[in-house]
Coordinates of C-alpha atoms and ligand atoms in Angstrom, one line a residue:
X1 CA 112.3 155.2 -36.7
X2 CA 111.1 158.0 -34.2
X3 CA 109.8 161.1 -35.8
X4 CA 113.3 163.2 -34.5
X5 CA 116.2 160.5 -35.4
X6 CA 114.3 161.1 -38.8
X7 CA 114.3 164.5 -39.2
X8 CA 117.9 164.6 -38.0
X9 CA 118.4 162.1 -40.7
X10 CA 116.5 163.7 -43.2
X11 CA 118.3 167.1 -42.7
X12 CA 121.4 165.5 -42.7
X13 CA 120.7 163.8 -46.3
X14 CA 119.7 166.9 -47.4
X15 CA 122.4 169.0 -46.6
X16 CA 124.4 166.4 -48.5
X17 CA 122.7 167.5 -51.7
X18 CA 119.7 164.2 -51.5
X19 CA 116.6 164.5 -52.0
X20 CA 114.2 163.0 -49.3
X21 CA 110.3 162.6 -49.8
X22 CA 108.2 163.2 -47.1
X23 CA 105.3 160.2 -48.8
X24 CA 106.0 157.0 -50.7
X25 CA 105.9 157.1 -53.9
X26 CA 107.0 155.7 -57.6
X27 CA 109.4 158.1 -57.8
X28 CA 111.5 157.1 -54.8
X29 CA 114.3 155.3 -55.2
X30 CA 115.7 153.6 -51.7
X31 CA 113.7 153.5 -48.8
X32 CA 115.9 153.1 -45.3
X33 CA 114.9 151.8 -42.1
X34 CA 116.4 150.9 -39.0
X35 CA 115.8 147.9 -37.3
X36 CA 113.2 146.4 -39.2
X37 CA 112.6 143.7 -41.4
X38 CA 111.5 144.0 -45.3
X39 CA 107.9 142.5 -44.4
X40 CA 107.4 144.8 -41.7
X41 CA 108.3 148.1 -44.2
X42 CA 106.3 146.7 -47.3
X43 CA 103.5 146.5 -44.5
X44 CA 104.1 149.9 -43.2
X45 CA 103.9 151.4 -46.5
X46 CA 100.8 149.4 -47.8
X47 CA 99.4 151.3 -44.6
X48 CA 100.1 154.2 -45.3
X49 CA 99.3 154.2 -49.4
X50 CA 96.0 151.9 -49.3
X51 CA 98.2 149.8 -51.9
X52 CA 101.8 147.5 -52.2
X53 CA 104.7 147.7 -53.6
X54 CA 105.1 146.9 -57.2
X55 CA 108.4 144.7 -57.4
X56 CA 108.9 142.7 -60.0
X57 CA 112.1 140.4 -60.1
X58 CA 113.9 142.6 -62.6
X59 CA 113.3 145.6 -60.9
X60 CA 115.9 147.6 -59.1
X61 CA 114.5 150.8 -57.5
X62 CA 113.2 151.3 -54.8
X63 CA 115.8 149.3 -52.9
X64 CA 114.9 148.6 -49.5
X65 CA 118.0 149.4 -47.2
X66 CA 119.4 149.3 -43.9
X67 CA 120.5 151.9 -42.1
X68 CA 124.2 150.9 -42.7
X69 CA 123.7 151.8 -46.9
X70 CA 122.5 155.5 -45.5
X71 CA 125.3 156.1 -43.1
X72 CA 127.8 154.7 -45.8
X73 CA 126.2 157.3 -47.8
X74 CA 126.6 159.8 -45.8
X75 CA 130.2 159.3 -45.4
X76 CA 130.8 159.1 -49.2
X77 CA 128.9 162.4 -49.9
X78 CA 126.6 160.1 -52.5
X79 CA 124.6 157.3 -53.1
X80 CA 126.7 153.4 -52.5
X81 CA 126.2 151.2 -55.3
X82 CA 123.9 148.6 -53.5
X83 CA 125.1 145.5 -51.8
X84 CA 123.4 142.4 -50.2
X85 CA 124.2 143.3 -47.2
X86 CA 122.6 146.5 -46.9
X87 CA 119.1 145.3 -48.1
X88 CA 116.4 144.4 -45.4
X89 CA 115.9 140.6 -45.4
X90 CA 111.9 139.1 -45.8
X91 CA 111.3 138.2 -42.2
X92 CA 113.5 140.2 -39.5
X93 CA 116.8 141.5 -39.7
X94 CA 119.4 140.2 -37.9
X95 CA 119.5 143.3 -35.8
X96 CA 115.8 143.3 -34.9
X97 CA 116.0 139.3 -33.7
X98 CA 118.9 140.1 -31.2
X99 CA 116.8 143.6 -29.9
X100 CA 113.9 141.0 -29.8
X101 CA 115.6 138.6 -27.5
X102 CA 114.6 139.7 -24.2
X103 CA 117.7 137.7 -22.8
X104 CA 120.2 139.4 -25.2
X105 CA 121.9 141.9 -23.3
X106 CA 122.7 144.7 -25.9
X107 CA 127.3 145.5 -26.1
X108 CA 127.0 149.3 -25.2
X109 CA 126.2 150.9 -21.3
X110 CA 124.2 153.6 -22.9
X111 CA 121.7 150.5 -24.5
X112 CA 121.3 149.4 -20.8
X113 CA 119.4 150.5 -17.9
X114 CA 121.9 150.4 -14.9
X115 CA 120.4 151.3 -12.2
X116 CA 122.1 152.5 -8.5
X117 CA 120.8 149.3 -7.0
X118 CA 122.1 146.1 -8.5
X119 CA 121.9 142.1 -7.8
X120 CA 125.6 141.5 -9.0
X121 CA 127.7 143.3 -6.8
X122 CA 129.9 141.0 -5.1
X123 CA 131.2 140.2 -8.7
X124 CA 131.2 144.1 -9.7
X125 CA 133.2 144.6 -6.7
X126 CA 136.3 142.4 -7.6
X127 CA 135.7 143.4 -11.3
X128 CA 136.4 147.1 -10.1
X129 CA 139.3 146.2 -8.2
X130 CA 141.2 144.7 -11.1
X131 CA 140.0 147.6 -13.2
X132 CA 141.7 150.2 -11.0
X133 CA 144.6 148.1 -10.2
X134 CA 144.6 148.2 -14.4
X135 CA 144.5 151.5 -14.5
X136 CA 147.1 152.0 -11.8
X137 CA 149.3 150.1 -14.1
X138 CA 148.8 152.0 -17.2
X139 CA 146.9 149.6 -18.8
X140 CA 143.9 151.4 -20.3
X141 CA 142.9 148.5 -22.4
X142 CA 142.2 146.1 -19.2
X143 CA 141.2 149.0 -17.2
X144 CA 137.8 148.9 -20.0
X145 CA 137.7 145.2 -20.3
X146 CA 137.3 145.0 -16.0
X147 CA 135.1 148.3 -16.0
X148 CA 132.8 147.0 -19.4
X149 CA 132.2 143.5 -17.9
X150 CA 131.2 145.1 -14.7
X151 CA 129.0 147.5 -16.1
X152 CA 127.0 145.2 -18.2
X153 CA 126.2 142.9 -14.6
X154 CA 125.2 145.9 -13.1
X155 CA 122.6 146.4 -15.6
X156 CA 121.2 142.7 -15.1
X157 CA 117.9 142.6 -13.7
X158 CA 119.0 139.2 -12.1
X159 CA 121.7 137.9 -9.6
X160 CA 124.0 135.7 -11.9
X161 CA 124.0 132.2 -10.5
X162 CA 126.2 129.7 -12.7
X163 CA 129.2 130.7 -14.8
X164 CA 127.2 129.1 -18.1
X165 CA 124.5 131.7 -18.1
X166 CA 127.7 134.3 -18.2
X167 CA 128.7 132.9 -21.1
X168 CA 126.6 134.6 -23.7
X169 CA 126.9 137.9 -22.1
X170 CA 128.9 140.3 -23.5
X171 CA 132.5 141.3 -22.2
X172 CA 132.5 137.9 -19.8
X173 CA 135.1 136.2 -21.8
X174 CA 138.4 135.3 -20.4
X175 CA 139.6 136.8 -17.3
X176 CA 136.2 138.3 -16.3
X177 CA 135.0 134.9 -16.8
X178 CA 137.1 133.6 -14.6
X179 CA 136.6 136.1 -11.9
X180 CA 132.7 135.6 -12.2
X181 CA 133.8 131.8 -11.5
X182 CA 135.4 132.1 -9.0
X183 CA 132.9 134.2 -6.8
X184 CA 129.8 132.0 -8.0
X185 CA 131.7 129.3 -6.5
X186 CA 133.9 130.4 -3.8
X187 CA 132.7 133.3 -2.9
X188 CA 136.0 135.0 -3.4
X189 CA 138.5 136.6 -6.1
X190 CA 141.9 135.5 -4.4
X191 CA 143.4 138.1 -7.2
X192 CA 141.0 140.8 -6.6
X193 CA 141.6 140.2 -2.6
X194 CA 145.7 140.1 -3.3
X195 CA 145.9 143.2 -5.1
X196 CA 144.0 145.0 -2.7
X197 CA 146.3 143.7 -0.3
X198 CA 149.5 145.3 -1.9
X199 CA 151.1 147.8 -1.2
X200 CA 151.6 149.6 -4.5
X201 CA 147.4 149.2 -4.8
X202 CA 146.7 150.9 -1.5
X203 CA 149.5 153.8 -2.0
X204 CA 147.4 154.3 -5.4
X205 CA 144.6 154.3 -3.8
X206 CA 146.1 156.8 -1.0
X207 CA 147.3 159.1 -3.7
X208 CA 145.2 159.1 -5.9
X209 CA 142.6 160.2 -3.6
X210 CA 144.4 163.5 -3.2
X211 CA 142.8 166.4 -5.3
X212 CA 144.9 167.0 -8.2
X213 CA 146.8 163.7 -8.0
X214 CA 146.8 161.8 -11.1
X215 CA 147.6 158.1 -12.0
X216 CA 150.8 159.4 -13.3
X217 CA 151.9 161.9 -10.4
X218 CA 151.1 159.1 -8.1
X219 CA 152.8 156.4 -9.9
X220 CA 156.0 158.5 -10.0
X221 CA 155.4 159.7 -6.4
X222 CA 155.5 155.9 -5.6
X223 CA 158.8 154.8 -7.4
X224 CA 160.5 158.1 -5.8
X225 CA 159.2 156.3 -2.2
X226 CA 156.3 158.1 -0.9
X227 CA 154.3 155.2 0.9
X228 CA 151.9 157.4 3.1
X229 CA 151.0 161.4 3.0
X230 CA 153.1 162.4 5.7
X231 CA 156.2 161.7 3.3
X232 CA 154.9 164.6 0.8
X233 CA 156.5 167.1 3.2
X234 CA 159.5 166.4 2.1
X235 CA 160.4 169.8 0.4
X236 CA 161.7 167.6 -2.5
X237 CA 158.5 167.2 -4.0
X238 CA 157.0 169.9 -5.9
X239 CA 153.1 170.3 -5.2
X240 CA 150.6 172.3 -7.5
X241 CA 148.4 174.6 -5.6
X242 CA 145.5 172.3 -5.7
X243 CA 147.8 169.0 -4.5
X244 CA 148.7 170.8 -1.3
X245 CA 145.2 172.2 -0.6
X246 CA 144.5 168.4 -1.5
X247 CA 146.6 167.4 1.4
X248 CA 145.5 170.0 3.8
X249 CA 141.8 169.2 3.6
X250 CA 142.4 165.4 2.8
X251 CA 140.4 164.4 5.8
X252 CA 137.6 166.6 4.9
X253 CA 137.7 166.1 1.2
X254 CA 137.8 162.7 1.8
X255 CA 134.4 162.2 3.8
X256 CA 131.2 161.9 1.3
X257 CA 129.2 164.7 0.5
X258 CA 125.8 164.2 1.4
X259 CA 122.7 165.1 -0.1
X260 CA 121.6 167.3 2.6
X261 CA 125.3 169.2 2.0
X262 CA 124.7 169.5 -1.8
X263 CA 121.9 171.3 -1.4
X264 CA 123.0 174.1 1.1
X265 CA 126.0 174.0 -1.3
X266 CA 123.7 174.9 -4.1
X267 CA 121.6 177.9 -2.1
X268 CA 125.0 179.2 -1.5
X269 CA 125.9 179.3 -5.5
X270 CA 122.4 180.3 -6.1
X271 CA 122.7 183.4 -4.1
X272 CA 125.5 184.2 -5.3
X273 CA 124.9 184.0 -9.2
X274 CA 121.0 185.6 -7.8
X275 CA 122.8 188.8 -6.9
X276 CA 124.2 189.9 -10.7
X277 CA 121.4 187.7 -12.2
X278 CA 118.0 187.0 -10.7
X279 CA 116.7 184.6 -13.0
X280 CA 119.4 182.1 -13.6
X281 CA 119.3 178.5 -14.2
X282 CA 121.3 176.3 -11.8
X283 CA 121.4 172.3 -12.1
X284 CA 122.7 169.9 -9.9
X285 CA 124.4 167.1 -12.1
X286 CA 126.8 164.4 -11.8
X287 CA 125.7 161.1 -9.3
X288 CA 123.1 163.4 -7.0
X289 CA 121.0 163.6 -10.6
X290 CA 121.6 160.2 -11.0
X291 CA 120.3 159.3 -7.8
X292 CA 123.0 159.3 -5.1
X293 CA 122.8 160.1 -1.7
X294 CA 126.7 160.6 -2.0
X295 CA 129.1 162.1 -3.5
X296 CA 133.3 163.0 -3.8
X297 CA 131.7 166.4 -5.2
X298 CA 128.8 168.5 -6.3
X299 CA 128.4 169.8 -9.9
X300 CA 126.2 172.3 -10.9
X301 CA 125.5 173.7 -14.7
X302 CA 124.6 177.0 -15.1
X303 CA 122.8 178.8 -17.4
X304 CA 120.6 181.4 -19.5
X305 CA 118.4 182.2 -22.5
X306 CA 120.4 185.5 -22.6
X307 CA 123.8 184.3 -23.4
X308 CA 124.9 188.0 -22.5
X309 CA 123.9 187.4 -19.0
X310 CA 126.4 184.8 -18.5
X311 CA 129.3 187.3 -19.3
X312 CA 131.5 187.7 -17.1
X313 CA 129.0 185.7 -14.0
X314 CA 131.2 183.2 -12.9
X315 CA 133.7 185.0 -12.0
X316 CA 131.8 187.8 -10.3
X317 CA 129.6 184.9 -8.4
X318 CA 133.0 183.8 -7.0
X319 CA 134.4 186.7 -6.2
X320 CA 131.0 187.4 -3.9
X321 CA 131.1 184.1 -2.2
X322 CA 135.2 184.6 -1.8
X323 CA 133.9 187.8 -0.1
X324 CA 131.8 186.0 1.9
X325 CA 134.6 183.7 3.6
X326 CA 132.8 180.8 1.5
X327 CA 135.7 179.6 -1.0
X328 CA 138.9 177.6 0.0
X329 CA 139.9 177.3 -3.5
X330 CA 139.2 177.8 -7.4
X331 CA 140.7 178.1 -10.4
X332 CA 138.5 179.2 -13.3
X333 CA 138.9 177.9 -16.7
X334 CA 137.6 180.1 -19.5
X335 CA 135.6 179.2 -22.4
X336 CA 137.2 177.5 -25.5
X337 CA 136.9 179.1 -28.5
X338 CA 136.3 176.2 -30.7
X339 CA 134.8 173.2 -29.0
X340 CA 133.7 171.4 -32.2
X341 CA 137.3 171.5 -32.5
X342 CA 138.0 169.6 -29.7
X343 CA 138.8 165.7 -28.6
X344 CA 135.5 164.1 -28.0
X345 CA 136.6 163.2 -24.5
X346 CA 137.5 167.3 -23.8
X347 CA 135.1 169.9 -22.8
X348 CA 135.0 173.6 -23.5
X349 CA 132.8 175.2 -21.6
X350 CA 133.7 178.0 -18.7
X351 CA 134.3 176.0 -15.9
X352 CA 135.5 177.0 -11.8
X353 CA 136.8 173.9 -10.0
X354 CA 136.7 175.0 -6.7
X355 CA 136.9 174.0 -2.7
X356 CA 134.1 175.3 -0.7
X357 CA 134.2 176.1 3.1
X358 CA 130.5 174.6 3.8
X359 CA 129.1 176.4 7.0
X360 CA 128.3 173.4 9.1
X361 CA 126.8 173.2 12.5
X362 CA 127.6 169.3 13.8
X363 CA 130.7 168.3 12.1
X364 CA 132.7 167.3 14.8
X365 CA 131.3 164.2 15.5
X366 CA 131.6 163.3 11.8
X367 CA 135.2 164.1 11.7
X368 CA 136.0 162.3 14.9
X369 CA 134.8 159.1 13.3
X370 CA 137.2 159.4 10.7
X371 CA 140.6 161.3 12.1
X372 CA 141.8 163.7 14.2
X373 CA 140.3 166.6 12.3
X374 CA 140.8 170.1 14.2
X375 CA 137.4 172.4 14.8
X376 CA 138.1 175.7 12.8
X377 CA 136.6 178.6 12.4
X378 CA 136.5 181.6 9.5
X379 CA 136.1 185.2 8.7
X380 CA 134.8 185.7 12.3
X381 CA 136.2 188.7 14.0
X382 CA 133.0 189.7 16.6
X383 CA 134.1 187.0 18.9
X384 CA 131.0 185.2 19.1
X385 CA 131.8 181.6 18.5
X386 CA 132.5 181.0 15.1
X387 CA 130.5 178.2 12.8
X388 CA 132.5 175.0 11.5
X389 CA 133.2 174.5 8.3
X390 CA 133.8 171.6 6.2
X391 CA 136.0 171.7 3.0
X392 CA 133.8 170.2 -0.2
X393 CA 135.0 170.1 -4.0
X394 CA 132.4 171.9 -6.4
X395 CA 132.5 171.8 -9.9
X396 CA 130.9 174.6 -11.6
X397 CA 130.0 174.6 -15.5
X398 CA 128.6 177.5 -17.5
X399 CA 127.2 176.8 -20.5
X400 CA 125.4 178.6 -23.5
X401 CA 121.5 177.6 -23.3
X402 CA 122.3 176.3 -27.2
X403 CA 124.1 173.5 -25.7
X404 CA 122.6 172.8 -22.6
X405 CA 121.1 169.7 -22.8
X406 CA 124.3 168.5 -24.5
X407 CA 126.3 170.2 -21.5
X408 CA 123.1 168.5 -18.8
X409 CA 124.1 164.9 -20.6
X410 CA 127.6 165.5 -20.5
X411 CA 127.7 166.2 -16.7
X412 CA 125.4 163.7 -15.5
X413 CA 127.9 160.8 -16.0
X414 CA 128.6 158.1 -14.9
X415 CA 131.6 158.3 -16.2
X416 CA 131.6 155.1 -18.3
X417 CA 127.6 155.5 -19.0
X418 CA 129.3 159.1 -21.2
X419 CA 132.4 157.4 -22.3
X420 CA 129.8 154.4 -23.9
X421 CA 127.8 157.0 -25.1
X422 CA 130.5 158.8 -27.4
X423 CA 131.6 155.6 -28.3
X424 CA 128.2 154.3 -29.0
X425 CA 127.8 158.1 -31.6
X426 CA 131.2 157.6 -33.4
X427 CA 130.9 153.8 -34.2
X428 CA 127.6 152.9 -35.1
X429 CA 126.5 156.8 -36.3
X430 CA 129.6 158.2 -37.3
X431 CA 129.2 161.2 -35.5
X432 CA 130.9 163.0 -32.5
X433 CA 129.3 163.6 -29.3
X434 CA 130.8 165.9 -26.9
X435 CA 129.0 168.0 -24.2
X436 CA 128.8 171.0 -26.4
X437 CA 126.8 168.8 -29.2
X438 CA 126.5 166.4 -31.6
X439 CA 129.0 167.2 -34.3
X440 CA 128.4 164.9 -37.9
X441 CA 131.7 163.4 -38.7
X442 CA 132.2 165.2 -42.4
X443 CA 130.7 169.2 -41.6
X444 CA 131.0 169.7 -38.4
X445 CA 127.9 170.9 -37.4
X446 CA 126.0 170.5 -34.7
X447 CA 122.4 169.4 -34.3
X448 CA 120.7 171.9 -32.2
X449 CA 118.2 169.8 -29.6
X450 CA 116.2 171.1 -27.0
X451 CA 116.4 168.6 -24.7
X452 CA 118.2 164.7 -23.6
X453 CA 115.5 163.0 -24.8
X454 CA 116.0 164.8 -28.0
X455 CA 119.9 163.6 -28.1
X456 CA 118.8 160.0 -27.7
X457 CA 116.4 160.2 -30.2
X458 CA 118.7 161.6 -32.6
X459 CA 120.9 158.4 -31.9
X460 CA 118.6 156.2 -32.4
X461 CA 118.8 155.2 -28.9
X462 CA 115.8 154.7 -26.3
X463 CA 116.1 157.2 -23.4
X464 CA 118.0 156.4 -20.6
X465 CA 116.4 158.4 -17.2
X466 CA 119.2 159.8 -15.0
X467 CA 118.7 157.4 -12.5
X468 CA 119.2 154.2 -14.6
X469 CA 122.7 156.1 -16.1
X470 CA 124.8 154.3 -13.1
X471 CA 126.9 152.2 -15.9
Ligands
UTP501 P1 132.2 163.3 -11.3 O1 133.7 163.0 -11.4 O2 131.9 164.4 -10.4 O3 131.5 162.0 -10.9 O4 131.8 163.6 -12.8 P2 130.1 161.7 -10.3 O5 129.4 160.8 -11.2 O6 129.4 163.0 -10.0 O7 130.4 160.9 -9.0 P3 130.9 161.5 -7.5 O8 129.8 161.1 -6.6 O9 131.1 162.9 -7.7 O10 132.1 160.7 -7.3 C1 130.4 163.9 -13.1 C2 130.3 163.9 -14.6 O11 130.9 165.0 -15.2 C3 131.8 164.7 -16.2 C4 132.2 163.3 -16.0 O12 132.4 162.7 -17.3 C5 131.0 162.7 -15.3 O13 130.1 162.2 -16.2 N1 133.0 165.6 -16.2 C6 133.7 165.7 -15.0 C7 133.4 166.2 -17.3 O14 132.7 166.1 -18.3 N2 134.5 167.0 -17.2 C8 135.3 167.1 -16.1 O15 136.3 167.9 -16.1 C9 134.8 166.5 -15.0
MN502 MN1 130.3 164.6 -8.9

């Protein structure tokens, strides 16, 4: 295995109370590997020593083990009694034959590389439609059977052209099977084209679209009537803050960012945080790291080697762009005090959602395309004309630099590439992954890496490059 998955290992083991030796020798007693077959470690070590193995039929030690016997271990605090099935096998494992199958396509999005540009996407298409109609439903479970299948054609390297060559791919059984069918031969998911025909999907859709509308708010908002966002005046509904800021700025909030935006979006934050802290770090995550032209957003991670210089910045930063006439909206979210402590799926870190008023010179046009949208103008009391503003959502995360490369994965999504991810740490590793680190499952300690690549290696996974994280 690569030299840092096994010092993570090692350290692990030894923290445990094992004892691991940096050379073969007689006196070890179990020898692990990962993904290899007992011919290919006997030869590894032969290499290494100038000389074999001495195993003799009766003899028990060293055993030669899988990975699974040392993550058992682990678990149990001391060495398993052997079993057959944690003992490498003379040619290959059956791990190392699938991983040498250049057709296999591996179960997990973070295994993959999914590109932005696919070959499958009239397929993915339909598949996403029936996983958000899923999820407008409630139904989590085929919400991820929809969103997995989809993810693993968008990581194909190929445009699928029969049914049969879906058939050993993973998470293309049953319905999504039948979708795949039905657009290989016809061109056309009637179900996927139905549902986005009804009303309930598109007044999800709508609603859901709003900032700080939920599946739930909406769902409710939908059985109480509301069929299109004029109805939300009614004084009878209840809007947060951010739902009627939502609603005011819909049409704006609702054109893309675009690349060119983001980055005047991040001069503006840089300035800002520049003022009380000249040599910060600012990152642009989320889908423009990954590659987008486009986003609903722009999130940015901040950070520095002095973690007393991130006292306190945020909120100043904010307060100087509020000054400025730059800020529609923000709500900051302190730090948590115990993050290991948290769900997997929950982040701790300091954190201002906010609504920007991006100066903007030619918007008119833009808006015109899309609505109505009024020319406005801010903070502009000398009477020459004012500039236009449009409203965009920016996420801002502090982190301490300890965990930045955890907080860097964390951010850059997709959404399902992170969800795959922790999934990926807690089943095969048995450890928990969160964007503050990488938490073994028994002491709760982290693993201090420097950078992503570090992470990856640590799980025993190749590296994935931003741009191939679009699962
Ligand atoms: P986004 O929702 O911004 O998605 O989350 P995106 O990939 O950038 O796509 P668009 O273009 O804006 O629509 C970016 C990443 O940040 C994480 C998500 O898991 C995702 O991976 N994230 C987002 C959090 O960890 N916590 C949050 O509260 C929000
Ligand atoms: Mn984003």
């Amino acid at each position: 295995m690569g030299a840092a998955r096994r010092g993570f290992l090692a350290a692990l083991a030894q923290r445990k109370g094992f004892s691991v030796a940096q050379e073969y020798s007689d006196a070890v007693t179990h020898v692990v590997s990962e993904q290899n077959s007992l011919a290919e470690v006997l030869g590894w070590i032969e290499g290494k020593t100038g000389c074999g193995v001495q195993r003799t039929g009766r003899q028990k030690s060293p055993h030669f083990l899988d990975i699974s016997w040392f993550t058992e271990s682990m678990s149990a605090g001391e060495p398993m009694s052997v079993e057959g099935r944690h003992c490498l096998q003379g040619d290959r494992t059956s791990s190392s034959t699938d991983k040498a199958d250049h057709s296999a396509v591996l179960p997990y999005a973070c295994q993959r590389r999914t590109p932005l540009m696919h070959h499958n996407s009239q397929i993915t298409d339909a598949l996403e439609i029936l996983a958000r109609a899923a999820s407008f439903r409630g139904s989590e479970v085929r919400y991820l059977g929809f969103t997995r299948a989809a993810s693993m054609l968008k990581s194909l390297p190929y445009k699928l052209q029969s049914v049969e060559e879906a058939e050993d791919l993973p998470w293309c059984g049953g319905h999504c099977k039948s979708v795949i069918q039905e657009i290989l031969e016809d061109g056309v998911c009637r179900e996927a084209e139905a549902l986005k025909a009804s009303e309930h999907y598109q007044c999800m859709e709508l609603l859901t679209s709003i900032f700080g509308v939920g599946v739930k708010t909406a769902e409710r908002w939908y059985k109480d009537g509301v069929r299109k966002l004029d109805d939300l005046k009614d004084p009878k509904f209840k809007l947060t803050t951010e739902q009627r800021l939502g609603l005011e700025h819909y049409t704006d909030l609702r054109l893309p960012v675009t690349h060119e935006e983001a980055d005047r979006v991040q001069c503006m934050i840089r300035e800002a945080l520049q003022t009380f802290v000249p040599d910060i770090q600012i990152t642009m995550t989320g889908g423009f790291r990954r590659g987008k032209q486009q986003g609903h957003d722009v999130d940015f991670l901040i950070t520095h080697p002095d973690n007393s210089a991130l006292t306190g910045l945020l909120k100043k930063a904010m307060d100087w762009l509020d000054g400025k006439g730059l800020l529609l909206y923000r709500h900051r979210k302190e730090r948590s005090h115990a993050p290991h402590r948290l769900n997997r799926n929950m982040d701790g870190h300091e954190t201002c959602y906010s609504i920007f008023a991006l100066p903007i010179g030619d918007l008119k046009s833009e808006r015109d395309s899309v609505s109505s949208g009024v020319a406005r103008s801010i903070g502009d009391s000398s009477g020459v004309s004012s500039p236009i503003w449009k409203a965009v959502r920016v996420d801002l995360v502090v982190t301490p630099y300890s965990e930045y490369p955890y907080a860097l994965l964390g951010w850059t999504g997709s959404k399902h590439f992170e969800r795959e991810l922790r999934r990926f740490s807690l089943q095969e590793k048995k450890m928990t992954l969160s964007s503050h680190g990488l938490f073994d499952g028994d002491t709760k300690c982290s693993i201090a890496a420097t950078s992503e690549e570090e992470i990856f290696a640590y799980l025993g996974l190749d590296y994935v490059p931003p741009s191939d994280r679009n699962a």
